[in-house]
mmCIF file of C-alpha atoms in Angstrom:
data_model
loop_
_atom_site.group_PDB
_atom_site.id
_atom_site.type_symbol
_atom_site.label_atom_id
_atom_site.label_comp_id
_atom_site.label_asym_id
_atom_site.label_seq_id
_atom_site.Cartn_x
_atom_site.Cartn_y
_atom_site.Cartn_z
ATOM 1 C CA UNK A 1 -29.775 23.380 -14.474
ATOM 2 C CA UNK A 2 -28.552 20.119 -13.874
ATOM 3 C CA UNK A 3 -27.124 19.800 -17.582
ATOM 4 C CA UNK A 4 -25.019 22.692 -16.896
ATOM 5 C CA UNK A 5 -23.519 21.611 -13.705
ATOM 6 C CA UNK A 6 -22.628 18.562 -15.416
ATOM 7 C CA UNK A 7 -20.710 20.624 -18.109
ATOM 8 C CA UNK A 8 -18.934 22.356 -16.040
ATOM 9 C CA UNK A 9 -18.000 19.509 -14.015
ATOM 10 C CA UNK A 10 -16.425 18.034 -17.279
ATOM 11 C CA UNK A 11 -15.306 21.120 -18.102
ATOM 12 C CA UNK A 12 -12.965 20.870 -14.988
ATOM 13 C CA UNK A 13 -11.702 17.385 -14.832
ATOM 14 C CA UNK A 14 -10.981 17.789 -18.535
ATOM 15 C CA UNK A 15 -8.795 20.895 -17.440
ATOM 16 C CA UNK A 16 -6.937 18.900 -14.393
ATOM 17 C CA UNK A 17 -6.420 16.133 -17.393
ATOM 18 C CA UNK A 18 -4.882 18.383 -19.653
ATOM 19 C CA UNK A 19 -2.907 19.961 -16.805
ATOM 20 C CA UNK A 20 -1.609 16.053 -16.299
ATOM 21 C CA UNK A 21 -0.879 15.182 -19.937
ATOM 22 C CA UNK A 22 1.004 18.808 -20.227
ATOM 23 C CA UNK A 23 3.150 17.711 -17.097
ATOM 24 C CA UNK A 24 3.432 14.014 -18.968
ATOM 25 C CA UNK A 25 4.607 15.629 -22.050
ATOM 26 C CA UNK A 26 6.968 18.326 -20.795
ATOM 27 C CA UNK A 27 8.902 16.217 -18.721
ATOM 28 C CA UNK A 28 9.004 13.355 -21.340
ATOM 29 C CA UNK A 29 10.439 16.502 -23.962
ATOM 30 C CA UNK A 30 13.125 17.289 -20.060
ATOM 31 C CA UNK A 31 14.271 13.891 -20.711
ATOM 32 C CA UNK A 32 15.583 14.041 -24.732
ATOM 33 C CA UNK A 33 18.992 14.947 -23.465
ATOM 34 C CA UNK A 34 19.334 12.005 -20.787
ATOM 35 C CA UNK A 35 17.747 9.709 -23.945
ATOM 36 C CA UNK A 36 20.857 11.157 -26.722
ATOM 37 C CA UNK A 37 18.350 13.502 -28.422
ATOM 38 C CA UNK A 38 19.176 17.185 -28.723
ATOM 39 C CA UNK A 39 22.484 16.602 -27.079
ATOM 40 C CA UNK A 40 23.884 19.724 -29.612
ATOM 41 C CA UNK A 41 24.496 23.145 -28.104
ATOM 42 C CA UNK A 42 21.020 24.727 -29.558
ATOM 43 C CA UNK A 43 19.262 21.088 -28.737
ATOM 44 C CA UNK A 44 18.803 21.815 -25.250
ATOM 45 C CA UNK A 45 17.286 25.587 -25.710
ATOM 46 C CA UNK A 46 14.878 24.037 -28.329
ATOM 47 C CA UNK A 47 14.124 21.391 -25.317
ATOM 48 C CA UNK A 48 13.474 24.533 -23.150
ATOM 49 C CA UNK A 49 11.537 26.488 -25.200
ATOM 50 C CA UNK A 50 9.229 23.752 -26.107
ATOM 51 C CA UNK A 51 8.836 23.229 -22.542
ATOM 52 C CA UNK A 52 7.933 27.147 -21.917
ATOM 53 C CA UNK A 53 5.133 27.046 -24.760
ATOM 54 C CA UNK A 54 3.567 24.233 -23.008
ATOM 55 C CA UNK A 55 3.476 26.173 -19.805
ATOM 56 C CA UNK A 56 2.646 29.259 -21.091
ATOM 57 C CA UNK A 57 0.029 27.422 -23.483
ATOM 58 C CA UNK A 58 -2.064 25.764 -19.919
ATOM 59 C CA UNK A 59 -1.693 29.504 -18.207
ATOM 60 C CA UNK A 60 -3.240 30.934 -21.151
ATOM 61 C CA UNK A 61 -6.130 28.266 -21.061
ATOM 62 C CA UNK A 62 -6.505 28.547 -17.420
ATOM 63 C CA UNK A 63 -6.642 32.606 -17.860
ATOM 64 C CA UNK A 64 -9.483 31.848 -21.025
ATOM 65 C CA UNK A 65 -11.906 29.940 -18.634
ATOM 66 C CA UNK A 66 -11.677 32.228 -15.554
ATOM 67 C CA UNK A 67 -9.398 29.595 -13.572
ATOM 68 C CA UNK A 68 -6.601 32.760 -13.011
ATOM 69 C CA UNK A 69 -8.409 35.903 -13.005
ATOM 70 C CA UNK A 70 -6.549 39.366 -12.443
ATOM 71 C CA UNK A 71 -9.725 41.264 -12.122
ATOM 72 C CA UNK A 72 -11.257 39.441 -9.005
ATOM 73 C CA UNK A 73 -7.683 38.376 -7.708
ATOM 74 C CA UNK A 74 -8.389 34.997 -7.779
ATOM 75 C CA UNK A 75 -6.587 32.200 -8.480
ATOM 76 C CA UNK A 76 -7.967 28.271 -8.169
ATOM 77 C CA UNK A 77 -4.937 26.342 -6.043
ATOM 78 C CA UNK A 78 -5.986 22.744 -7.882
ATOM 79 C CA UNK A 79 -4.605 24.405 -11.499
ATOM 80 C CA UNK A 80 -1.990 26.271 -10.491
ATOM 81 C CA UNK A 81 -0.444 23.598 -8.765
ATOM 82 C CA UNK A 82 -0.581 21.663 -12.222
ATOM 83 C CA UNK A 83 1.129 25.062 -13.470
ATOM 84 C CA UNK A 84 3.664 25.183 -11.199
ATOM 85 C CA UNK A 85 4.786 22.050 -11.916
ATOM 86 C CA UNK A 86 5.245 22.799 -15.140
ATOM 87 C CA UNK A 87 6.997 25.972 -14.303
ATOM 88 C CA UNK A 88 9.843 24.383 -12.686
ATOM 89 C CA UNK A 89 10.258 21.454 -15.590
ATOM 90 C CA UNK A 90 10.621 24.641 -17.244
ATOM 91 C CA UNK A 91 13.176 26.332 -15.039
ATOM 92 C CA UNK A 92 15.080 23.170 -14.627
ATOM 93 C CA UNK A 93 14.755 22.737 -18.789
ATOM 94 C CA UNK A 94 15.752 26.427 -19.052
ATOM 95 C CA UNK A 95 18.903 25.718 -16.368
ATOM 96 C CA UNK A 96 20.776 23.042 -18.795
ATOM 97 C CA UNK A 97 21.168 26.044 -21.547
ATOM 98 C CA UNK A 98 21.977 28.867 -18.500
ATOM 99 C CA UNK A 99 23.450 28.165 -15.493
ATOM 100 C CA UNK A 100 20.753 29.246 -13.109
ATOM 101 C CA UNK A 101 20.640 26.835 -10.369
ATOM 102 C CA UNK A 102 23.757 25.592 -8.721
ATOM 103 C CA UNK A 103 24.169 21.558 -9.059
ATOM 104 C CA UNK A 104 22.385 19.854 -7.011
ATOM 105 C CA UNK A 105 22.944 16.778 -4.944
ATOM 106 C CA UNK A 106 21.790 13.580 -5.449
ATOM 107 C CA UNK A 107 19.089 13.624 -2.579
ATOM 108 C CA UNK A 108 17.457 17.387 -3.669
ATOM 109 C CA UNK A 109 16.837 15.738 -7.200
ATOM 110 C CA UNK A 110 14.902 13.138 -6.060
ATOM 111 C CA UNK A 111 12.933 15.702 -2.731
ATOM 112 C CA UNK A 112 12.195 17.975 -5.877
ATOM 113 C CA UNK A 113 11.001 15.269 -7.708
ATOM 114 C CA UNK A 114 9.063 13.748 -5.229
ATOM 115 C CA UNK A 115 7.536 17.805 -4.138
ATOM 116 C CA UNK A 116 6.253 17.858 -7.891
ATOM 117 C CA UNK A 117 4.557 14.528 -8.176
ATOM 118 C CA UNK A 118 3.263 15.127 -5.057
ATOM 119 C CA UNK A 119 1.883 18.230 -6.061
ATOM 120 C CA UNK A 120 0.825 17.429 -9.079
ATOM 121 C CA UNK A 121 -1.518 14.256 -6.886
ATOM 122 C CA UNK A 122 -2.611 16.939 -4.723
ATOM 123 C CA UNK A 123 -4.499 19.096 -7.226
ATOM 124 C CA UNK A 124 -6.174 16.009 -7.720
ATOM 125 C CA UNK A 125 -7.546 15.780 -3.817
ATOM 126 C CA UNK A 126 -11.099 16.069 -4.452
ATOM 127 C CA UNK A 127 -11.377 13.007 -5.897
ATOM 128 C CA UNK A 128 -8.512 11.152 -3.956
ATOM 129 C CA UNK A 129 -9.025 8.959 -0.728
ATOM 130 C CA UNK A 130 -8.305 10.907 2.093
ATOM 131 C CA UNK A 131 -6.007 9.008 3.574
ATOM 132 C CA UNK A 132 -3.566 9.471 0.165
ATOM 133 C CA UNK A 133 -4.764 13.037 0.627
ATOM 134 C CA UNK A 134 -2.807 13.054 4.316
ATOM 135 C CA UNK A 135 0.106 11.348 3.222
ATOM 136 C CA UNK A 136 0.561 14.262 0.202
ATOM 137 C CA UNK A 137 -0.037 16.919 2.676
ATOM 138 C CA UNK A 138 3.167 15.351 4.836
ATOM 139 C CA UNK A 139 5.205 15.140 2.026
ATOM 140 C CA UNK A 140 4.399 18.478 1.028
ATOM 141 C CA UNK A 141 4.785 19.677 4.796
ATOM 142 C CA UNK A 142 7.748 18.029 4.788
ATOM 143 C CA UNK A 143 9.359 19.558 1.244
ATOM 144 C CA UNK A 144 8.479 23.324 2.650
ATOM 145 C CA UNK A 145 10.215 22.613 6.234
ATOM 146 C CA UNK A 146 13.226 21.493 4.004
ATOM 147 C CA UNK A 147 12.926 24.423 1.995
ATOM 148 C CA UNK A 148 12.932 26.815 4.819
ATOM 149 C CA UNK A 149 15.452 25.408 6.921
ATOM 150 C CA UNK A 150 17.440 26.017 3.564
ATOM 151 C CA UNK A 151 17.050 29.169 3.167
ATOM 152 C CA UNK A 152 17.754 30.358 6.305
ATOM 153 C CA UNK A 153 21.106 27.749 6.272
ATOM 154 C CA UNK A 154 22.008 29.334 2.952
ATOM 155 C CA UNK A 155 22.118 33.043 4.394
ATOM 156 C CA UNK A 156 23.957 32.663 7.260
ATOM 157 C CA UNK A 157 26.585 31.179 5.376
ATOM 158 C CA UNK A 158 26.966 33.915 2.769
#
């Protein structure tokens, strides 16, 4: 019994890894462009689509071990987060091809970056100090006030 709680316990932090190195790796393939790689018209949908197949790639392995399940209706927050992530380097890969987001300022660049590292930290919190734990949570807290108050900025204006 013990063996196989130990397996499984692998099993999982060997899933958060790979949910890390995914991030790693699709946002080192975001940066090509900034670097002078892929600067050519198709270059940046190649970027996006390699970043989709990574994404899609972790949802599929999270939906093969019973992490996202449709049948019970359960998802497990500490992957998803990791697959969120990645959805939005994807989104933001996707909006250098398509105009789907407007520009963004200076400041929402670096609150977006700092929601997604901090999100990506906090799928780690079982194994984090609580006191980094707290100060993700704020930060987090503090990226969905910003949010809101955005949205609700945004539609009075239009």
């Amino acid at each position: 019994m013990k063996t196989k709680t130990t397996a499984s316990t692998q099993q999982t932090h060997q899933l958060h890894y790979l949910g890390a190195a995914f991030i790693l790796t699709s946002f080192l393939i975001f940066l090509l462009p900034n670097w002078g790689v892929a600067r050519t018209d198709g270059g940046t949908f190649t970027i996006f689509c390699a970043n989709y197949a990574i994404a899609f790639l972790y949802f599929v392995i999270l939906f093969a071990t019973g992490k996202i399940s449709i049948r019970r209706m359960s998802i497990q927050l500490d992957y998803f987060y990791l697959f969120l992530v990645l959805a939005i380097i994807s989104c933001y890969s996707l909006n250098r091809e398509i105009n789907i987001f407007h520009d963004s300022a200076p400041w929402l660049e670096a609150f977006i970056t700092l929601f997604c590292a901090a999100l990506t930290f906090y799928s780690f919190n079982k194994i984090l100090p609580r006191l980094l734990n707290q100060v993700l949570l704020f930060i987090l807290g503090a990226v969905w006030c910003c949010g809101y108050t955005m949205r609700f900025t945004y539609y009075r204006s239009t």
